[in-house]
Coordinates of C-alpha atoms in Angstrom, one line a residue:
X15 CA 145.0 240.5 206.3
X16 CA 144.5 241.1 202.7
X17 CA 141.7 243.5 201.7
X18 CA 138.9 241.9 199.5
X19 CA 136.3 243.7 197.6
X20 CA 133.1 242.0 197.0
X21 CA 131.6 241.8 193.5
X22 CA 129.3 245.0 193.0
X23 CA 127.2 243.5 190.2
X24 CA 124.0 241.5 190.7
X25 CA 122.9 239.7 187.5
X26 CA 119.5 237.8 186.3
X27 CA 117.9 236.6 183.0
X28 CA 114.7 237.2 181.6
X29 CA 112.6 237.3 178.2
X30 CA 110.0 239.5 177.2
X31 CA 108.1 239.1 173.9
X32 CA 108.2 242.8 171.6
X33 CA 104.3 243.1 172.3
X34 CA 105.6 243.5 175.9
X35 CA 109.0 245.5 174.9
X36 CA 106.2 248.3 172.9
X37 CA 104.1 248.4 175.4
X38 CA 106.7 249.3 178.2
X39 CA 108.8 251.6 175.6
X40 CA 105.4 253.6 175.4
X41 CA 105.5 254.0 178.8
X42 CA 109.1 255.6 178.8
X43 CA 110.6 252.5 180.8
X44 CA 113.4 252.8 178.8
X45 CA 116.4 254.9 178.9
X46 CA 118.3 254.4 175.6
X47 CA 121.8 256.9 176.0
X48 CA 122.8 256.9 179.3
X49 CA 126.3 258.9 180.4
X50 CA 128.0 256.0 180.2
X51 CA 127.1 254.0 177.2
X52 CA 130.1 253.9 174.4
X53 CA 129.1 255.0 171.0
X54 CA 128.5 252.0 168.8
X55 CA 128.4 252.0 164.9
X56 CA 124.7 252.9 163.6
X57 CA 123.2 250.3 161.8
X58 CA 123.1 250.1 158.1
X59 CA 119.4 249.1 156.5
X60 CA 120.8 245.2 155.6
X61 CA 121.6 244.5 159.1
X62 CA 118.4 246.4 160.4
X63 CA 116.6 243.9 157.6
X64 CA 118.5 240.6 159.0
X65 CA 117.8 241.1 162.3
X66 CA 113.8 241.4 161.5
X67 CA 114.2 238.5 159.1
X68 CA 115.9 236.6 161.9
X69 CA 112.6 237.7 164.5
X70 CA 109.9 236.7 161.5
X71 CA 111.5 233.4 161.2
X72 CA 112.3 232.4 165.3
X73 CA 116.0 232.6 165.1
X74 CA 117.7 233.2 168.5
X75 CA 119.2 237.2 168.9
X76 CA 122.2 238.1 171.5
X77 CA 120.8 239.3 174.7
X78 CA 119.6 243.0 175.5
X79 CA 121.8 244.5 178.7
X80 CA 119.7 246.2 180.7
X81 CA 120.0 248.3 184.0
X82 CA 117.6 248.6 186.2
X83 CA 117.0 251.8 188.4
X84 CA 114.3 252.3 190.9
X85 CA 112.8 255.7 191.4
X86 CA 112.8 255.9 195.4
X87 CA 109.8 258.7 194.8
X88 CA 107.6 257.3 192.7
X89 CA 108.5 253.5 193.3
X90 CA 109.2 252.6 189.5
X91 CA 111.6 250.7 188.2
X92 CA 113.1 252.4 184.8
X93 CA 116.0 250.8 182.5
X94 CA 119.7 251.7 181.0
X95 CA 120.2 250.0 177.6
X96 CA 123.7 249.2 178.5
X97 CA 124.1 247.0 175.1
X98 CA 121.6 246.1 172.1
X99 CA 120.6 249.7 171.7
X100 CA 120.6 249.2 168.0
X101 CA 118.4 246.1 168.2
X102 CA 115.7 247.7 169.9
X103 CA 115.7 250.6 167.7
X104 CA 115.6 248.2 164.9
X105 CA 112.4 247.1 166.1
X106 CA 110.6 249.9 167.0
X107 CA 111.6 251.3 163.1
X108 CA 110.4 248.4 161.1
X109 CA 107.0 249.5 163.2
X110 CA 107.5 252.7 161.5
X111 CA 107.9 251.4 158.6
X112 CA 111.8 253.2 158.3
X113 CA 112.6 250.0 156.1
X114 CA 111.2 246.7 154.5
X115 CA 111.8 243.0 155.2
X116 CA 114.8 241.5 152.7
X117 CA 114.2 241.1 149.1
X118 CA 115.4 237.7 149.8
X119 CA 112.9 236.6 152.4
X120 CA 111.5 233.5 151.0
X121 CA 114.8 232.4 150.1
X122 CA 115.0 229.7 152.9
X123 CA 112.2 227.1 154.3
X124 CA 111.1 229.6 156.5
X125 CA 110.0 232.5 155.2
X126 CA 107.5 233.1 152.3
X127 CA 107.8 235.2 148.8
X128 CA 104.9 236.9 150.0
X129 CA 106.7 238.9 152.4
X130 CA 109.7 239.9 149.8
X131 CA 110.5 243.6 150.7
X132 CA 107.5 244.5 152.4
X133 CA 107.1 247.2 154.9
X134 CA 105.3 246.4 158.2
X135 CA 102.5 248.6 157.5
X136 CA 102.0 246.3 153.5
X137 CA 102.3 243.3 156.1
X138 CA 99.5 244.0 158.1
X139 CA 97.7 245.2 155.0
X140 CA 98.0 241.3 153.4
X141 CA 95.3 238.5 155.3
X142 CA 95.4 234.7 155.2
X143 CA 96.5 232.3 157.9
X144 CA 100.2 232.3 156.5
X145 CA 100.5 235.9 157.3
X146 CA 98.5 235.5 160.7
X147 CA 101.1 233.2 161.2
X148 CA 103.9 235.4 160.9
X149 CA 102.7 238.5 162.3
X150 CA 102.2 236.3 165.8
X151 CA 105.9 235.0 165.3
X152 CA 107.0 238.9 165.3
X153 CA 104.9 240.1 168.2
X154 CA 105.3 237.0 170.3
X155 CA 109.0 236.9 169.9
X156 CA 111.2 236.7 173.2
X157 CA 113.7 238.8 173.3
X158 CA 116.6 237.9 175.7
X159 CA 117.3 240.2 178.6
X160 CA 120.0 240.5 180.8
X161 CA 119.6 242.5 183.9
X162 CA 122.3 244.3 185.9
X163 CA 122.0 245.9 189.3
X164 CA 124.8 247.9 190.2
X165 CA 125.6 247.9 194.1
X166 CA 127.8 250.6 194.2
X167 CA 128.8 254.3 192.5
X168 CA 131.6 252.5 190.2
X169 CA 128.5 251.8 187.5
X170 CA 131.0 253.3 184.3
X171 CA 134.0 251.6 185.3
X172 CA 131.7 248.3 185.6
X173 CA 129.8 249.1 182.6
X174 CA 133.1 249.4 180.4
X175 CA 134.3 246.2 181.7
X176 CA 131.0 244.7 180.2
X177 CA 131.5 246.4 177.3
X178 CA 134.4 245.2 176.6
X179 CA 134.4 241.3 177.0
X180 CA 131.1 241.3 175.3
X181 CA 133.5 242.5 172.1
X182 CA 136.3 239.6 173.0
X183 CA 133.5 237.7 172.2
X184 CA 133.0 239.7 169.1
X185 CA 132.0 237.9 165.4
X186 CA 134.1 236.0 163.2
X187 CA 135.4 237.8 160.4
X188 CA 133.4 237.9 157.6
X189 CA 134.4 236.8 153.9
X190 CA 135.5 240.3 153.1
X191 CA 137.0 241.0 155.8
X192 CA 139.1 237.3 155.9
X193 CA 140.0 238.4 152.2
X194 CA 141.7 241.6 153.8
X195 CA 143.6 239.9 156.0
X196 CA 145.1 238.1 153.4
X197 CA 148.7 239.3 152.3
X198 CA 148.5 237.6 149.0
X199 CA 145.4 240.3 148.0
X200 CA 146.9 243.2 149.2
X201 CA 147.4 244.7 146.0
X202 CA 144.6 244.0 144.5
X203 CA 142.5 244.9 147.1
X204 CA 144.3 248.6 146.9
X205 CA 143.1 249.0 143.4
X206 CA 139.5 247.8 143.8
X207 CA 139.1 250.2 146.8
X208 CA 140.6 252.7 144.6
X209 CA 137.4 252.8 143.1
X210 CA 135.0 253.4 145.5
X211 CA 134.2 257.2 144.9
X212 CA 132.1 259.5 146.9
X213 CA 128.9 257.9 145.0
X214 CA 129.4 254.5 146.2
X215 CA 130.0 255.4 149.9
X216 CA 126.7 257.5 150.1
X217 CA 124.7 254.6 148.5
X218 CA 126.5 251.9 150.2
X219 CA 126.4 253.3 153.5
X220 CA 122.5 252.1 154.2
X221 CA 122.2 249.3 151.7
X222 CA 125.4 246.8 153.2
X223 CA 127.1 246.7 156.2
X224 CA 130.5 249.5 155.8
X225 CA 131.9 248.3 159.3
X226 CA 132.3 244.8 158.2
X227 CA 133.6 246.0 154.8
X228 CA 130.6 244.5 152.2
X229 CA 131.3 247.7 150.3
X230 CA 134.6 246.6 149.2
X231 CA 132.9 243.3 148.6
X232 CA 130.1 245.1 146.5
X233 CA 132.8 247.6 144.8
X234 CA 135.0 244.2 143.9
X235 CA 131.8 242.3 142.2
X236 CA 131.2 245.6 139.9
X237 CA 135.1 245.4 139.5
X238 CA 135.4 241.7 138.0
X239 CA 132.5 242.1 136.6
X240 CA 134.0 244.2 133.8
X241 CA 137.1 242.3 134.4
X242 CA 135.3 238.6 133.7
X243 CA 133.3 240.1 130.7
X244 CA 130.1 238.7 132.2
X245 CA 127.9 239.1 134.9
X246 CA 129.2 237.1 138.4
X247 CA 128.0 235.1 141.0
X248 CA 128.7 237.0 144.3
X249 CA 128.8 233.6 146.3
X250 CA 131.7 233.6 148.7
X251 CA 133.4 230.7 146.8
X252 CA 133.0 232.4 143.6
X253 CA 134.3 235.7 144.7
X254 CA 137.1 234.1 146.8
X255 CA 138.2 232.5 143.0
X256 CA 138.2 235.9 141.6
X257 CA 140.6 237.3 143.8
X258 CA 142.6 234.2 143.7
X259 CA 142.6 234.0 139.8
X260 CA 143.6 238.1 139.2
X261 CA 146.1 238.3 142.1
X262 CA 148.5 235.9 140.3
X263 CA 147.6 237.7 137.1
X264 CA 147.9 241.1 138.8
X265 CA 150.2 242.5 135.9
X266 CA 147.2 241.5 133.3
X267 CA 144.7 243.6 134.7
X268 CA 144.1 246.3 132.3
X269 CA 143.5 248.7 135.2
X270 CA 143.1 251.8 133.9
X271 CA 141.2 250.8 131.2
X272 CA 138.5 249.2 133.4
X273 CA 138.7 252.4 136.2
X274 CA 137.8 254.5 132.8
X275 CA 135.0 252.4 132.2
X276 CA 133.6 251.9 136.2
X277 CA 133.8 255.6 136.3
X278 CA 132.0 256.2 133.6
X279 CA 129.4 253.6 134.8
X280 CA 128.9 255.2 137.8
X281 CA 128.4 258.5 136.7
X282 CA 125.7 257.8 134.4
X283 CA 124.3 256.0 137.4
X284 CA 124.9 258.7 139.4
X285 CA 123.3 261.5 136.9
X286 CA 120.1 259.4 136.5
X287 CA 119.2 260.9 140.1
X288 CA 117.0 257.7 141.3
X289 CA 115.0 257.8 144.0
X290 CA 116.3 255.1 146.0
X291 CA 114.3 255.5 148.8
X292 CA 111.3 256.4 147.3
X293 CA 111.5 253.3 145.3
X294 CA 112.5 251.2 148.2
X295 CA 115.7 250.4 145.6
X296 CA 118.4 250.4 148.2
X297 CA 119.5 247.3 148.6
X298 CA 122.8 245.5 146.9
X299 CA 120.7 243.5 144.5
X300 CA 118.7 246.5 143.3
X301 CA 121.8 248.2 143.0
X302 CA 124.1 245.7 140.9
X303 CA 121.2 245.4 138.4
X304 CA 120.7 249.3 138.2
X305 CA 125.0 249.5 137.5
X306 CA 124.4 246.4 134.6
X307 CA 121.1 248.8 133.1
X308 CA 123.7 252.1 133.2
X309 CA 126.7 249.8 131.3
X310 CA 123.9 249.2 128.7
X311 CA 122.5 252.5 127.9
X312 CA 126.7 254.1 128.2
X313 CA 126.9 251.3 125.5
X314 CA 124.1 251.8 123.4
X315 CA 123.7 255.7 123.2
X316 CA 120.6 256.1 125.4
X317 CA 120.2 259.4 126.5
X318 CA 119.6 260.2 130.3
X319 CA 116.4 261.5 130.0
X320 CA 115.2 258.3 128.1
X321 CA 116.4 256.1 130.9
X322 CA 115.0 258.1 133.6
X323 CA 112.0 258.5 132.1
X324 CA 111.8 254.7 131.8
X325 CA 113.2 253.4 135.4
X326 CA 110.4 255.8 137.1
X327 CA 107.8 253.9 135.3
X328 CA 109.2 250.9 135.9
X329 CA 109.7 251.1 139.3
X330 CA 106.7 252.8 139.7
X331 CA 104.7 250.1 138.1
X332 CA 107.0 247.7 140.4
X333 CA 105.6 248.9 143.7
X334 CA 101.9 249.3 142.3
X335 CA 99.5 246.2 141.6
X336 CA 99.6 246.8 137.7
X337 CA 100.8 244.1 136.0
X338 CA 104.0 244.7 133.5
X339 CA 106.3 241.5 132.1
X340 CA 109.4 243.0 132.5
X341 CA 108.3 244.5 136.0
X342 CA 106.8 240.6 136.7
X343 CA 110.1 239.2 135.5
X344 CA 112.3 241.8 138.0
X345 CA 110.3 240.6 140.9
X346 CA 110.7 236.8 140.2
X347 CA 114.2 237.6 139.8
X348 CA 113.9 238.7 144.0
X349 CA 112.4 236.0 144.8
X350 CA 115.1 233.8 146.0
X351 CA 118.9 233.6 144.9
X352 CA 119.0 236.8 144.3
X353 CA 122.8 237.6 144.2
X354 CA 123.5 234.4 141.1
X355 CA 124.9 235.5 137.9
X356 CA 121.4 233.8 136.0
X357 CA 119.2 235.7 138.5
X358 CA 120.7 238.9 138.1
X359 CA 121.4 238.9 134.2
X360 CA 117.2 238.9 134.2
X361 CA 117.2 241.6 136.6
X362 CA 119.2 244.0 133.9
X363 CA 117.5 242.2 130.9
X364 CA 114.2 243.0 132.5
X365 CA 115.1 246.7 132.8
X366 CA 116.8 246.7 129.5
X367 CA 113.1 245.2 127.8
X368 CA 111.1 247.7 129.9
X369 CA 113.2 250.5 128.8
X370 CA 113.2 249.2 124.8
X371 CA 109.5 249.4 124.8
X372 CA 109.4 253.0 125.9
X373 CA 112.0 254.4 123.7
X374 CA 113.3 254.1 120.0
X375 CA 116.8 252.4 121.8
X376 CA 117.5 248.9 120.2
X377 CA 120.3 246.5 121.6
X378 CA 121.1 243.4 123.9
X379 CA 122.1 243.3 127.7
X380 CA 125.6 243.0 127.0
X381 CA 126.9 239.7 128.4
X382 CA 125.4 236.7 127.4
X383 CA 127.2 234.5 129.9

């Protein structure tokens, strides 16, 4: 007779809305790192900011896997976070105010420009029934639960073996990450990660997401950018052209000429010592236009101090309610398509303006496609 081991795992599915989730975290019902939870990547602020824009606007998340454990003492029931660790923590952050709503929220039919880059606490500051109607969408929203009991003392060799078809059933590869895979790009993916110095990894590292290689992405926009001559369109189709176009004209990139000049870019950039967080300026589209503003002053002789001067006005001005056209100009320019080649050509020309009007420098944006 053959022996037979019955399934030690008990499962059932619930939902409970995140006014119920804060309510029971306050009440310590919630143990995040238990022994046997793997380490999982932390998350960047873009994916922290999608997830919340996902919750504002009623879009389904992946379930939380939790544990449950009853204290035989005091008769309460307490939980492992076996998986979705880094969506609860998401929440409980944009509570405390750790990071804002996307730039980009009103992009879609479901969101509203009035919530563009706003902070929890500047949400609840705001009144009318469009806001009411949002704030009830965020504490109302279910979030899926799975529950585990565990019948017998193998709980880390079960727990692993979650773990691990939860990541066969991992996401698709992303555009980035498709263009990696592709042998025809291998070179010239080797020289546009060439360029991503010790500047662009600290500031990329909360502003995309690193593990599903959007730096390289962001590093390859700056890169054609200078190779095109004019300011691009970071739509997958466009950027999937440019590495199309300059991997069959590999031999006429003038590579070391355009490394001389993204260097030199980025360490203007990195010398104007911005207060990214401060400014709440971390994000990719902030960051493209801020590269475009250094190219201009390298190119017309503006001194550091000059610039710095003028981009702490600015974005002082930008998160204030005074009223400024270049600064009124930026924010349009966040309103909604924010990574097009039109949209963020006004980003840098409303920088470059700003910056004009507060200093003796004279000159134009650069590229005029």
């Amino acid at each position: 007779m053959s022996d037979f081991k019955k399934l030690s795992m008990q499962r059932s599915s619930n939902n409970i809305t995140i006014s119920e989730y804060m309510e029971q975290h306050s009440l310590d019902k919630y143990h995040y790192s238990p022994e046997y939870q793997r380490h999982s990547a932390v998350w960047n602020t873009e994916q922290k900011s999608f997830l919340l824009d996902s919750i504002f606007k009623n879009y389904p998340m992946p379930p939380v896997f939790l544990r449950s454990k009853l204290d035989k003492d005091t008769g309460k029931t307490k939980y492992d976070v076996v998986d979705g660790k880094q969506r609860l923590e998401t929440i409980r952050d944009f509570i405390e105010n750790k990071f804002t709503l996307p730039e980009n929220f009103g992009d879609d039919a479901y969101g509203s420009e009035i919530l563009n880059g706003l902070t929890f606490t500047e949400i609840r500051g705001l009144s009318g029934p469009e806001v009411d109607h949002f704030m009830n969408n965020f504490w109302s929203y279910k979030i899926p639960i799975e529950y585990i009991n565990i019948l017998d003392n193998e709980e880390g060799k079960i727990v692993n073996t979650i773990f691990d078809r939860l990541n066969r059933y991992g996401e698709p590869l992303n555009d980035q990450e498709l263009r990696n895979a592709n042998a025809n790009f291998y070179d010239l993916i080797k020289l546009i990660k060439s360029l991503k110095t010790p500047f662009w990894s600290e500031r990329l590292k909360d502003a995309v997401a690193v593990n599903r290689m959007e730096d390289d992405e962001f590093i390859s926009e700056l890169f054609f950018t200078l190779l095109e001559k004019q300011w691009i369109d970071s739509l997958p189709s466009k950027i999937d052209d440019l590495y199309m176009k300059w991997s069959d004209q590999l031999s006429m990139i003038p590579f070391e000429e355009i490394k001389t000049t993204f260097l030199e870019i980025t360490q203007y950039l990195s010398n104007l010592n911005i207060e990214y967080d401060r400014f709440r300026i971390k994000g990719p589209s902030h960051l493209y236009a801020l590269w475009g503003f250094a190219k201009h002053c390298i190119e017309t002789s503006v001194s550091l101090d000059k610039a710095r001067s003028a981009l702490d006005h600015f974005y002082t001005l930008r998160n204030s309610k005074d009223k400024d056209e270049a600064v009124i100009q930026y924010k349009q320019s966040m309103s909604s398509g924010t990574k097009m080649a039109t949209k963020r050509k006004r980003r840098i020309e409303a920088l470059v303006e700003f910056l004009e009007r507060h200093s003796s420098g004279n000159g134009s944006v650069g590229y005029n496609e």
